[in-house]
Short mmCIF file of C-alpha atoms and ligand atoms in Angstrom, two decimals:
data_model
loop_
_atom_site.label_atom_id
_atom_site.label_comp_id
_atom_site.label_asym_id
_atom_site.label_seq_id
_atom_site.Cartn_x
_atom_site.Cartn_y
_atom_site.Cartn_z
CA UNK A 1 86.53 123.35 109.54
CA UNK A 2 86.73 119.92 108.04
CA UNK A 3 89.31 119.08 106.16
CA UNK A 4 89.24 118.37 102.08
CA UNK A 5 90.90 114.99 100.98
CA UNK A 6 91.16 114.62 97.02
CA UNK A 7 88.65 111.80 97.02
CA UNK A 8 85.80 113.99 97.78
CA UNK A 9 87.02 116.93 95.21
CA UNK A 10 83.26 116.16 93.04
CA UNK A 11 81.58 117.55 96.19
CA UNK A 12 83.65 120.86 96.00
CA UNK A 13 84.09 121.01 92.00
CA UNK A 14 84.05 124.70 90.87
CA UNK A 15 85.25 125.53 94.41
CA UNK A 16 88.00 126.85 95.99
CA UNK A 17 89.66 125.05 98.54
CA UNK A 18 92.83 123.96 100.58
CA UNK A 19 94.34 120.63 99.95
CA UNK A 20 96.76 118.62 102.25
CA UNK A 21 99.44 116.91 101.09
CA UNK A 22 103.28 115.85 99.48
CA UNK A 23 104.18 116.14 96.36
CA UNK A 24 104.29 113.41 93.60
CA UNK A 25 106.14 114.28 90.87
CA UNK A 26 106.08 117.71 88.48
CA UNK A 27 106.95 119.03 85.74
CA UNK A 28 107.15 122.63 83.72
CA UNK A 29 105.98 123.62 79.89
CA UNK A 30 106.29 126.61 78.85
CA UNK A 31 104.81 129.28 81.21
CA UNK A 32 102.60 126.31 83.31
CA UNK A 33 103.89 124.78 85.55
CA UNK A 34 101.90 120.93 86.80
CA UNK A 35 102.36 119.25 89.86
CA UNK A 36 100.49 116.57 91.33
CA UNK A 37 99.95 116.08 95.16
CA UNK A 38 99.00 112.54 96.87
CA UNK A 39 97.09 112.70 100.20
CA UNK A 40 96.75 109.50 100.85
CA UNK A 41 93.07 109.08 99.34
CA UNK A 42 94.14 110.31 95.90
CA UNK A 43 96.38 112.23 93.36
CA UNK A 44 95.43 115.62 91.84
CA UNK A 45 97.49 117.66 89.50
CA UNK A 46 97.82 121.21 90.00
CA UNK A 47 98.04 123.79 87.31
CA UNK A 48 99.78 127.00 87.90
CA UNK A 49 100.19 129.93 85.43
CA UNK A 50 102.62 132.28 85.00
CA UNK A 51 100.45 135.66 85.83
CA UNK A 52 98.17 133.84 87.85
CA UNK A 53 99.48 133.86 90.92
CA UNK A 54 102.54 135.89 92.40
CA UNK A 55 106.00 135.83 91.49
CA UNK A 56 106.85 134.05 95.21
CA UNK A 57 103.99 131.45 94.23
CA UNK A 58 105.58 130.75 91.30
CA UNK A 59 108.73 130.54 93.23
CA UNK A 60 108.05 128.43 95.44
CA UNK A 61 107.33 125.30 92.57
CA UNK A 62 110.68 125.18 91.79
CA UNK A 63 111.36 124.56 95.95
CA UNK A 64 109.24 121.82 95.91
CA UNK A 65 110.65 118.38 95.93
CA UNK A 66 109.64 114.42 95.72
CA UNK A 67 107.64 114.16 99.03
CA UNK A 68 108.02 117.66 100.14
CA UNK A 69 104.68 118.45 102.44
CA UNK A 70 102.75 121.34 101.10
CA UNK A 71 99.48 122.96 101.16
CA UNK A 72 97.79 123.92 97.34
CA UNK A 73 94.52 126.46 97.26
CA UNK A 74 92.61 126.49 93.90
CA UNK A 75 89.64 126.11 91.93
CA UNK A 76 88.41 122.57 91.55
CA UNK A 77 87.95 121.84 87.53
CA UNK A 78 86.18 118.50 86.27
CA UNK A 79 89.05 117.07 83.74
CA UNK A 80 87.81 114.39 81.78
CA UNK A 81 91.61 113.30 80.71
CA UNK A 82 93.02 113.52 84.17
CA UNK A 83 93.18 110.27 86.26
CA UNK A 84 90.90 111.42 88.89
CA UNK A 85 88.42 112.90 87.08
CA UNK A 86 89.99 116.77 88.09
CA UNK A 87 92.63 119.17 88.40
CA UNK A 88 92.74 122.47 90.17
CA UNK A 89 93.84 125.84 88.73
CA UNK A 90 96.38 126.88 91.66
CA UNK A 91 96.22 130.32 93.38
CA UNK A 92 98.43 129.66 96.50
CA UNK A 93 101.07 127.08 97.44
CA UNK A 94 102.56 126.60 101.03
CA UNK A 95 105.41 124.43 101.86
CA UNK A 96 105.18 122.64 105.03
CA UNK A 97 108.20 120.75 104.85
CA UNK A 98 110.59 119.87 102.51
CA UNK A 99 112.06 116.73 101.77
CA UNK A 100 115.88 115.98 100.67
CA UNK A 101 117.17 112.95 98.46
CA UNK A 102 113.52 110.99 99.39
CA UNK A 103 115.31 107.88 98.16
CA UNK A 104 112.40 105.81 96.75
CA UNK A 105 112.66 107.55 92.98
CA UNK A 106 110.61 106.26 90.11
CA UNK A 107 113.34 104.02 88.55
CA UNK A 108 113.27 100.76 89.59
CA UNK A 109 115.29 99.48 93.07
CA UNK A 110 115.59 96.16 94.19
CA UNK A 111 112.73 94.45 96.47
CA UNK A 112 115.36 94.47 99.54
CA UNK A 113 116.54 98.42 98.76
CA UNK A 114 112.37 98.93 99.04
CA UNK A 115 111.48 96.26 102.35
CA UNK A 116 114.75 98.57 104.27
CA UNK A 117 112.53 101.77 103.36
CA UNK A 118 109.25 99.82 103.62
CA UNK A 119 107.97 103.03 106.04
CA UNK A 120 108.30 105.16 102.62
CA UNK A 121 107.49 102.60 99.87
CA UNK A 122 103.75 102.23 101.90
CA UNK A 123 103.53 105.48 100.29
CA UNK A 124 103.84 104.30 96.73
CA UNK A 125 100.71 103.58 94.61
CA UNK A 126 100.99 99.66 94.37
CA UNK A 127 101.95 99.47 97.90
CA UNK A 128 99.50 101.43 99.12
CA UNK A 129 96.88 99.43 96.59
CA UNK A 130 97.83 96.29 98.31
CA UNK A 131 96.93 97.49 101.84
CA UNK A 132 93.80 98.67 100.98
CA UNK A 133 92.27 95.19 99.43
CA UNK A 134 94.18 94.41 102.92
CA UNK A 135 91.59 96.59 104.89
CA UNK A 136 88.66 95.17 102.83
CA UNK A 137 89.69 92.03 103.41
CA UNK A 138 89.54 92.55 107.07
CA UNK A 139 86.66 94.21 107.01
CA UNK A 140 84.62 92.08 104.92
CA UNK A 141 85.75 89.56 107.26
CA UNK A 142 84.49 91.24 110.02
CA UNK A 143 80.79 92.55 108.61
CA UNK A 144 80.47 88.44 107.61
CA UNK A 145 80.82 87.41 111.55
CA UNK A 146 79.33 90.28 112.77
CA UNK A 147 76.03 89.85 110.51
CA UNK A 148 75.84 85.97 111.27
CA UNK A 149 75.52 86.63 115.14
CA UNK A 150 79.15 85.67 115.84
CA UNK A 151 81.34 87.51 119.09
CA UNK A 152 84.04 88.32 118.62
CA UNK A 153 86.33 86.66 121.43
CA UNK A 154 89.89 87.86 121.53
CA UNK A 155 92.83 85.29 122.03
CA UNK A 156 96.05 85.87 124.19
CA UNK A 157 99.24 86.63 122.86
CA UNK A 158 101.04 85.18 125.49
CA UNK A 159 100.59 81.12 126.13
CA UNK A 160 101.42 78.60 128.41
CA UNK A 161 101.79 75.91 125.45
CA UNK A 162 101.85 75.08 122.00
CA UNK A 163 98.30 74.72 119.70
CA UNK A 164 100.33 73.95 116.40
CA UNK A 165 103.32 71.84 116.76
CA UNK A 166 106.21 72.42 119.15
CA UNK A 167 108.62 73.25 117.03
CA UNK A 168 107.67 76.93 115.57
CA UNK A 169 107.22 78.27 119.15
CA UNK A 170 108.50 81.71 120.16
CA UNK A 171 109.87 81.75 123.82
CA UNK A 172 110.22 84.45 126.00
CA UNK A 173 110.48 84.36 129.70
CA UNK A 174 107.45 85.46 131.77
CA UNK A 175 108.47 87.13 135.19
CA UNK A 176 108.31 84.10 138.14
CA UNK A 177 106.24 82.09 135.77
CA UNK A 178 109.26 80.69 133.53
CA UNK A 179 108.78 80.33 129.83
CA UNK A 180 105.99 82.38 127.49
CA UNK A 181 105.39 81.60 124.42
CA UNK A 182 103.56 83.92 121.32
CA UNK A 183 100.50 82.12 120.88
CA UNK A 184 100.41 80.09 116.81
CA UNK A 185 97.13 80.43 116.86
CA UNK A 186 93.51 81.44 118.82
CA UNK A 187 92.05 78.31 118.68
CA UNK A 188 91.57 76.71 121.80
CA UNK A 189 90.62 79.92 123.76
CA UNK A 190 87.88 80.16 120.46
CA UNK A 191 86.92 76.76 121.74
CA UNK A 192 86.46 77.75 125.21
CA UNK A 193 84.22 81.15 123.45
CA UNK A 194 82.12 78.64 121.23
CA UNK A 195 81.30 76.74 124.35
CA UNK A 196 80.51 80.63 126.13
CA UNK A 197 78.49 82.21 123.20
CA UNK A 198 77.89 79.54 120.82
CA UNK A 199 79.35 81.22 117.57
CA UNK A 200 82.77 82.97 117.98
CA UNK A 201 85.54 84.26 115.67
CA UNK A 202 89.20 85.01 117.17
CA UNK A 203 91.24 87.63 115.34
CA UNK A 204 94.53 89.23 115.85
CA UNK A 205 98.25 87.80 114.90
CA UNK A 206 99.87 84.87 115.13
CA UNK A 207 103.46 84.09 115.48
CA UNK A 208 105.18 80.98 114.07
CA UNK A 209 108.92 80.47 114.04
CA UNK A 210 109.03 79.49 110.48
CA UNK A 211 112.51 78.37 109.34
CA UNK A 212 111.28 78.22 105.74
CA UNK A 213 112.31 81.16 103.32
CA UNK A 214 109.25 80.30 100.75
CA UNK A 215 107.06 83.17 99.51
CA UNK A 216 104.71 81.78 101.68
CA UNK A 217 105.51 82.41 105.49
CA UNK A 218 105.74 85.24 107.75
CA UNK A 219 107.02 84.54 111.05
CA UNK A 220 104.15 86.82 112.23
CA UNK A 221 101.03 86.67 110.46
CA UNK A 222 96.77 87.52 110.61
CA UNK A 223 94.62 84.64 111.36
CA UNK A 224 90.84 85.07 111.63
CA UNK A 225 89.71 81.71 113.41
CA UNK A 226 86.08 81.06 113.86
CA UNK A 227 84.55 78.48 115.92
CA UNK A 228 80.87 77.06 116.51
CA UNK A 229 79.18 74.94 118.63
CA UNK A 230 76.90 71.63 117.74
CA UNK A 231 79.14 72.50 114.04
CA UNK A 232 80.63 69.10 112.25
CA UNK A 233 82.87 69.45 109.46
CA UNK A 234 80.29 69.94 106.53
CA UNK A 235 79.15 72.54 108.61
CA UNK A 236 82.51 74.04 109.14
CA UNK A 237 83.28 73.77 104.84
CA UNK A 238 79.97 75.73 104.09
CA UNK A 239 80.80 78.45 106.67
CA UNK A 240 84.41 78.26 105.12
CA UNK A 241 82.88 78.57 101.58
CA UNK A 242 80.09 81.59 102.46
CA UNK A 243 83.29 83.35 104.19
CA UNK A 244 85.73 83.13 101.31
CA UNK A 245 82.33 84.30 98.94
CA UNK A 246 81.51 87.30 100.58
CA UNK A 247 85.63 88.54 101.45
CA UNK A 248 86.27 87.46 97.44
CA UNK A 249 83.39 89.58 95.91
CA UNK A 250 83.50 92.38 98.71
CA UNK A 251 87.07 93.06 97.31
CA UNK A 252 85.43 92.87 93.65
CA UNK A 253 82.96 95.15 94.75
CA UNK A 254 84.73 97.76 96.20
CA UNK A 255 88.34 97.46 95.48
CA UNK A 256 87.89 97.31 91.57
CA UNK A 257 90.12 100.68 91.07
CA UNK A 258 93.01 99.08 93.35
CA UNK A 259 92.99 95.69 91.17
CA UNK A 260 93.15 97.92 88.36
CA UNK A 261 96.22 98.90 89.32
CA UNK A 262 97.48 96.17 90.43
CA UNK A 263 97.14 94.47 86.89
CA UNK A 264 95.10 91.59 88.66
CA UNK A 265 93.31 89.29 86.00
CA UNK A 266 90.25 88.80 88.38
CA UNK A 267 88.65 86.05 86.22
CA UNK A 268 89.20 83.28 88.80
CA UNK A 269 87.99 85.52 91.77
CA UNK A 270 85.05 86.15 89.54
CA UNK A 271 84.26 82.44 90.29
CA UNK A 272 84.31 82.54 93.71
CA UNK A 273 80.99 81.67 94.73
CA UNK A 274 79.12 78.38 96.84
CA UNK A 275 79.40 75.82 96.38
CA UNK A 276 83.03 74.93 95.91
CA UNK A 277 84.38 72.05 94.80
CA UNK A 278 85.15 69.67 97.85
CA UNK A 279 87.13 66.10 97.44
CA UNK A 280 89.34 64.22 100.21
CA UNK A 281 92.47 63.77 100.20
CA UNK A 282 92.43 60.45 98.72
CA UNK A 283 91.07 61.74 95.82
CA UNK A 284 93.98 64.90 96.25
CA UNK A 285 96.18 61.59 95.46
CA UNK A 286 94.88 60.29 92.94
CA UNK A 287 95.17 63.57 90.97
CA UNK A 288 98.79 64.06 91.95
CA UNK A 289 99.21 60.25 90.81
CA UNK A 290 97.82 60.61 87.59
CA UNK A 291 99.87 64.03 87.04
CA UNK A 292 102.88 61.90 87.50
CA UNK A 293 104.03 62.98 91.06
CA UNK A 294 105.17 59.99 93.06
CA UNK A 295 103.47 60.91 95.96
CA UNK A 296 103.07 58.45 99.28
CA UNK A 297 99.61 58.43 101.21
CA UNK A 298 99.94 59.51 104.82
CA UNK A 299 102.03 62.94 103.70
CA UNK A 300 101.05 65.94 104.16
CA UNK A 301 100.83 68.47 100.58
CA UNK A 302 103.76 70.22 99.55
CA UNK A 303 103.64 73.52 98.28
CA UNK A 304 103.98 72.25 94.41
CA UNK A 305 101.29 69.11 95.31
CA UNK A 306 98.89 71.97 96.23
CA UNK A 307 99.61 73.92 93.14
CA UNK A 308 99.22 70.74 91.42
CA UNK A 309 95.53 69.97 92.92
CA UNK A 310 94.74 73.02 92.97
CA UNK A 311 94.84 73.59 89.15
CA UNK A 312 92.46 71.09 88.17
CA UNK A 313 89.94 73.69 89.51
CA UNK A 314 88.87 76.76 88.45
CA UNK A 315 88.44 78.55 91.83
CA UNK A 316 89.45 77.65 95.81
CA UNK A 317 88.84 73.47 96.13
CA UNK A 318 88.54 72.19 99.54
CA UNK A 319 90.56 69.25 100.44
CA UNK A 320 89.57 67.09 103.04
CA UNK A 321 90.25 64.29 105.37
CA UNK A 322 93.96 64.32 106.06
CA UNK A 323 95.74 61.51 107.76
CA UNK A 324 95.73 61.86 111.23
CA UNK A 325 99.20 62.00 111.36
CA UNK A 326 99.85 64.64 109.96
CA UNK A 327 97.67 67.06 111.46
CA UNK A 328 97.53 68.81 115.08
CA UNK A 329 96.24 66.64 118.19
CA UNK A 330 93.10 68.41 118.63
CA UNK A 331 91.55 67.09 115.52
CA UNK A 332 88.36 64.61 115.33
CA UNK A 333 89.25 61.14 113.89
CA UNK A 334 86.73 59.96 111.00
CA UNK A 335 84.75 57.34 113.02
CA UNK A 336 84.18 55.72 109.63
CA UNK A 337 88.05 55.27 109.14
CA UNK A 338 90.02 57.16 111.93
CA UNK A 339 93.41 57.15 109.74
CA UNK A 340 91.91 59.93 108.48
CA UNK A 341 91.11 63.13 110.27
CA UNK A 342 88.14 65.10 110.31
CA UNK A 343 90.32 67.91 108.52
CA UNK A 344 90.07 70.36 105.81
CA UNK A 345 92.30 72.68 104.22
CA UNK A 346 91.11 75.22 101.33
CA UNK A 347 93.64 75.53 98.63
CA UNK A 348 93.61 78.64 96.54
CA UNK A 349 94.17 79.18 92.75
CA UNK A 350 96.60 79.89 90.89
CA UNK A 351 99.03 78.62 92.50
CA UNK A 352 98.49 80.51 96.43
CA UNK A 353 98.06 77.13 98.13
CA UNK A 354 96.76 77.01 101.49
CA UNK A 355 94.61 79.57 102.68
CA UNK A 356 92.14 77.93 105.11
CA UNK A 357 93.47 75.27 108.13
CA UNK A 358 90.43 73.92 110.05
CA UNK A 359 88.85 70.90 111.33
CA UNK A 360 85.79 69.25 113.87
CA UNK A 361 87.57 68.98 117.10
CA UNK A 362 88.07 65.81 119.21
CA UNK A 363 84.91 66.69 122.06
CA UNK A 364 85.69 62.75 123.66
CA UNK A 365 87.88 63.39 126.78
CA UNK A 366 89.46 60.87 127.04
CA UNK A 367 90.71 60.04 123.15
CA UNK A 368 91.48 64.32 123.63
CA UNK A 369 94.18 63.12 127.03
CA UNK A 370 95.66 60.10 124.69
CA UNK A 371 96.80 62.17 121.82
CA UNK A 372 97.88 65.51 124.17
CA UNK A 373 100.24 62.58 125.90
CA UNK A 374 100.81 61.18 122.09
CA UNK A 375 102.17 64.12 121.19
CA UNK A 376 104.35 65.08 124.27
CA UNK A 377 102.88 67.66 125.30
CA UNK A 378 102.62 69.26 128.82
CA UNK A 379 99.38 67.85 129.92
CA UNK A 380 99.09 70.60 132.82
CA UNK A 381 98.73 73.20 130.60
CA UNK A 382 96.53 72.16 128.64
CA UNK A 383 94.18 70.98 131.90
CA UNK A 384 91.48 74.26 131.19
CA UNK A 385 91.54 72.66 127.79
CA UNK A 386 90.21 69.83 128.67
CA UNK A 387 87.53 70.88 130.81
CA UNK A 388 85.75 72.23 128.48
CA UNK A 389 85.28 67.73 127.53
CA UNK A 390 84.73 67.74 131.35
CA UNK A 391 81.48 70.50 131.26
CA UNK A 392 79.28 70.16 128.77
CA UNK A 393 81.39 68.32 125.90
CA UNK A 394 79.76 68.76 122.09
CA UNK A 395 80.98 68.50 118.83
CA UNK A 396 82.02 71.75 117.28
CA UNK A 397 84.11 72.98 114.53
CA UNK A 398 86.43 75.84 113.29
CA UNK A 399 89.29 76.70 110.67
CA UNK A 400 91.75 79.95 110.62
CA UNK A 401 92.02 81.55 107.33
CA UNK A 402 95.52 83.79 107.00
CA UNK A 403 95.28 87.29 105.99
CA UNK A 404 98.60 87.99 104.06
CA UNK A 405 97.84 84.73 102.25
CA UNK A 406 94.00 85.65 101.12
CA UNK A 407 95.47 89.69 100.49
CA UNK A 408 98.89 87.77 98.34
CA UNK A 409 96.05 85.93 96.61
CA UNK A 410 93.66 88.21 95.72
CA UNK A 411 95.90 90.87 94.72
CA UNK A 412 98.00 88.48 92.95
CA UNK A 413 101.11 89.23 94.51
CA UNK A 414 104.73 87.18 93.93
CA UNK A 415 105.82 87.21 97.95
CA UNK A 416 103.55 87.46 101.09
CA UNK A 417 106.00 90.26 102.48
CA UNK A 418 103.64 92.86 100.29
CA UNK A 419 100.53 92.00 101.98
CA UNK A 420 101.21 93.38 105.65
CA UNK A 421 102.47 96.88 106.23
CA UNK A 422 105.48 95.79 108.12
CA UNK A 423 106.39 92.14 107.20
CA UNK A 424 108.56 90.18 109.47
CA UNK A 425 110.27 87.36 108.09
CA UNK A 426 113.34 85.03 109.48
CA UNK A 427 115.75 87.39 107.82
CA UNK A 428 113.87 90.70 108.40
CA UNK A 429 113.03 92.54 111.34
CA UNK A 430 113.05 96.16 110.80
CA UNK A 431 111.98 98.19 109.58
O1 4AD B 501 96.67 75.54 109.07
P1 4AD B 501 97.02 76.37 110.27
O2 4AD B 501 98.30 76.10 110.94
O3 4AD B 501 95.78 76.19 111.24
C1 4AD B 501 95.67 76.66 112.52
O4 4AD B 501 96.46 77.41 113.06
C2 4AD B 501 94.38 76.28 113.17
N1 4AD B 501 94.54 76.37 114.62
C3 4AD B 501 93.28 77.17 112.66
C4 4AD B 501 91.94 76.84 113.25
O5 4AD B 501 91.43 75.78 112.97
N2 4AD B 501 91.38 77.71 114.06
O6 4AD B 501 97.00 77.90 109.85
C5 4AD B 501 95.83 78.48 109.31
C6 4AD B 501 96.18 79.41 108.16
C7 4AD B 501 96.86 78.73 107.00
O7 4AD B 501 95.93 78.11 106.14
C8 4AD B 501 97.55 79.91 106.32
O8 4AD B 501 96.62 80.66 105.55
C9 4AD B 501 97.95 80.74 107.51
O9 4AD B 501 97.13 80.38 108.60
N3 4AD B 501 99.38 80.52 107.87
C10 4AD B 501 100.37 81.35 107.57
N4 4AD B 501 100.39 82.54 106.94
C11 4AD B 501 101.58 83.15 106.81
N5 4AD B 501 102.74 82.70 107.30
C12 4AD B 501 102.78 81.51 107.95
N6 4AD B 501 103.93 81.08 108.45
C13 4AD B 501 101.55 80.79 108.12
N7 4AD B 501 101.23 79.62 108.72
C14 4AD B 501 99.89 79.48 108.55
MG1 MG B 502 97.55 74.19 107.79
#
């Protein structure tokens, strides 16, 4: 027998059936008696008369509390005021479980009393609103690759060596083999894939020892990073563009009733569509000049020079060619003017800041060797690295958009920490 989830209840309306599920809230009037049951895929309220069913029926109402698991059998009615679009006239109720003190109640607790019960506030509605756009975001993500001929290539957690910087590596020993560390990011096995299949995309997390406390980083995070071969960089910024389309509307699309509820003004995702707005950095500058911030060339953007930039535009502006020294060794110099780096970031909105890190790749082995020993880093493990400038060396170019950043963004969220079921965070490990 298959099972009966409340989003389906128009196929089965003037039926009787079983639902699964814990209870909401209730309340009593009179002789009825209303409760509402979540499942997971919806809320229904249940009406149950006095006379209608049996004295223990009735009973067993008043047992039920907050997040007690029960079963409810009724008649499915079309009711136009009810959120769902129906109720069901209750014959039998069956408690499966039930629940004492559940101590997420509908008053309002403090974001810290919630992220210590975060396994029980993924049942709320807002939470559980957020992780769905979360799932559409992934999977949009995933039917854009998969429909443009990409593979998808997965990454190793464990690394011999840094990809972003050396100093937000995790370190755990390996057996015999010394020192691990959690990988920052897929990229350079994506380069080894683009150079295998031609068109690749690395998912899975990341892991960066952030010591910053913004609303912006997760010390473990969701990086999609995809990489092609014979790409340059104006190739990478309209595959960064079409990618940011399709996830943007996708979640328009099909996750209109969960921005409903999340109170999300979706104007400004409205506009996200190619072409977007693309200047350098230079020109990132000269706005920040102009709006009074004494800003020096050759630093990178701060989180408030991004939100500055970023409001001159009315959806995601692309901001490229960074100076070199700023950015990670495996990035392309401009031949026309190799301060600069063949970099681009993609700034969201609103104030969101960077969502997309990418760049064309240094393919020249030996200007590659210079700035791994530039940047002190172990040159023998990054030796497999460079073969791939040994065999068959060609341009190519990728970028790494972050999940809880695009989700924080689209849902228009305060703090990252809401956009992954189980955030981890310098101060937070548990739940
Ligand atoms: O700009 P990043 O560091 O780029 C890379 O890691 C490249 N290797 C990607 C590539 O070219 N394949 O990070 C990419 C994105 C950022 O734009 C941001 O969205 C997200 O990853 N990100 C974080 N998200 C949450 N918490 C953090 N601490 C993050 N650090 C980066
Ligand atoms: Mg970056």
């Amino acid at each position: 027998m298959s099972r009966i989830y409340i989003e389906q209840l128009q196929e089965v309306a003037g039926q009787q059936v079983t639902l699964h599920g814990w209870l909401y809230n209730k309340r009593s009037s009179g002789k009825i008696r209303f409760l509402v049951m979540r499942d997971g895929t919806g809320f229904v309220q249940g009406v149950i008369a006095k006379g209608a069913v049996s004295d223990e029926v009735f009973a067993r109402f008043d047992e039920l509390t907050q997040e007690s698991a029960f079963t409810m059998t009724g008649t499915v009615r079309a009711e136009k005021r009810s959120p769902g679009g129906f109720e069901m006239d209750v014959t039998d109720l069956k408690i499966l479980h039930i629940a004492h003190d559940y101590p997420i109640t509908p008053k309002e607790h403090g974001t810290d009393f919630l992220m210590d019960r975060r396994h029980l506030w993924l049942r709320s509605s807002r939470q559980h609103a957020i992780l769905r756009v979360r799932h559409q975001v992934i999977k949009s993500i995933r039917e854009f690759f998969d429909g443009r001929g990409f593979t998808l290539v997965d990454a190793p957690i464990f690394t011999p060596a840094a990809c972003e910087g050396t100093s937000t590596l995790f370190e755990t020993k390996y057996f015999d083999l010394g020192s691990a560390y959690l990988t920052q990011s897929g990229q350079l096995y994506g380069e080894a894939g683009a150079m295998a299949f031609g068109k690749v995309y690395v998912f899975g997390p990341t892991f960066r020892a952030e010591k910053s406390k913004t609303r912006r980083h997760l010390t473990e995070f969701w990086m999609v990073e995809p990489e092609v071969a014979f790409n340059d960089l104006n190739d990478n910024m309209d595959l960064a563009e079409a990618m940011l389309e399709h996830v943007v509307q996708s979640c328009l699309k099909n996750r209109a009733a969960e921005l409903k509820l999340l109170e999300r003004n979706t104007a400004m995702l409205e506009n996200v569509k190619a072409p977007l707005p693309r200047i350098t950095y230079d020109e990132a500058v000269e706005i920040l000049h102009k709006n009074g911030i004494a800003f020096e060339w050759g630093n990178d953007l701060g989180g408030t020079d991004e939100t500055v930039v970023s409001q001159q535009f009315d959806r995601p502006v692309m901001v490229h060619r960074y100076p070199s020294e700023v950015k990670a060794f495996y990035m392309k110099r401009d031949p026309q003017n190799p301060k600069v780096a063949l970099a681009v970031d993609v700034l969201a909105p609103e104030g969101y800041g960077e969502i997309i890190g990418g760049s064309q790749r240094e393919d020249d082995f030996d200007a590659l060797l210079g700035r791994i020993k530039e940047h002190n880093l172990p040159q023998s493990a990054f030796d497999w690295y460079l073969d791939l400038r040994r065999y068959g060396s060609v341009p190519h170019a990728g970028f790494g958009l972050g999940i809880e950043r695009t989700v924080s963004w689209i849902c228009g969220l305060d703090h990252l920490r809401e956009a992954i079921p189980f955030p981890r965070m310098i101060y937070r490990l548990t739940p």
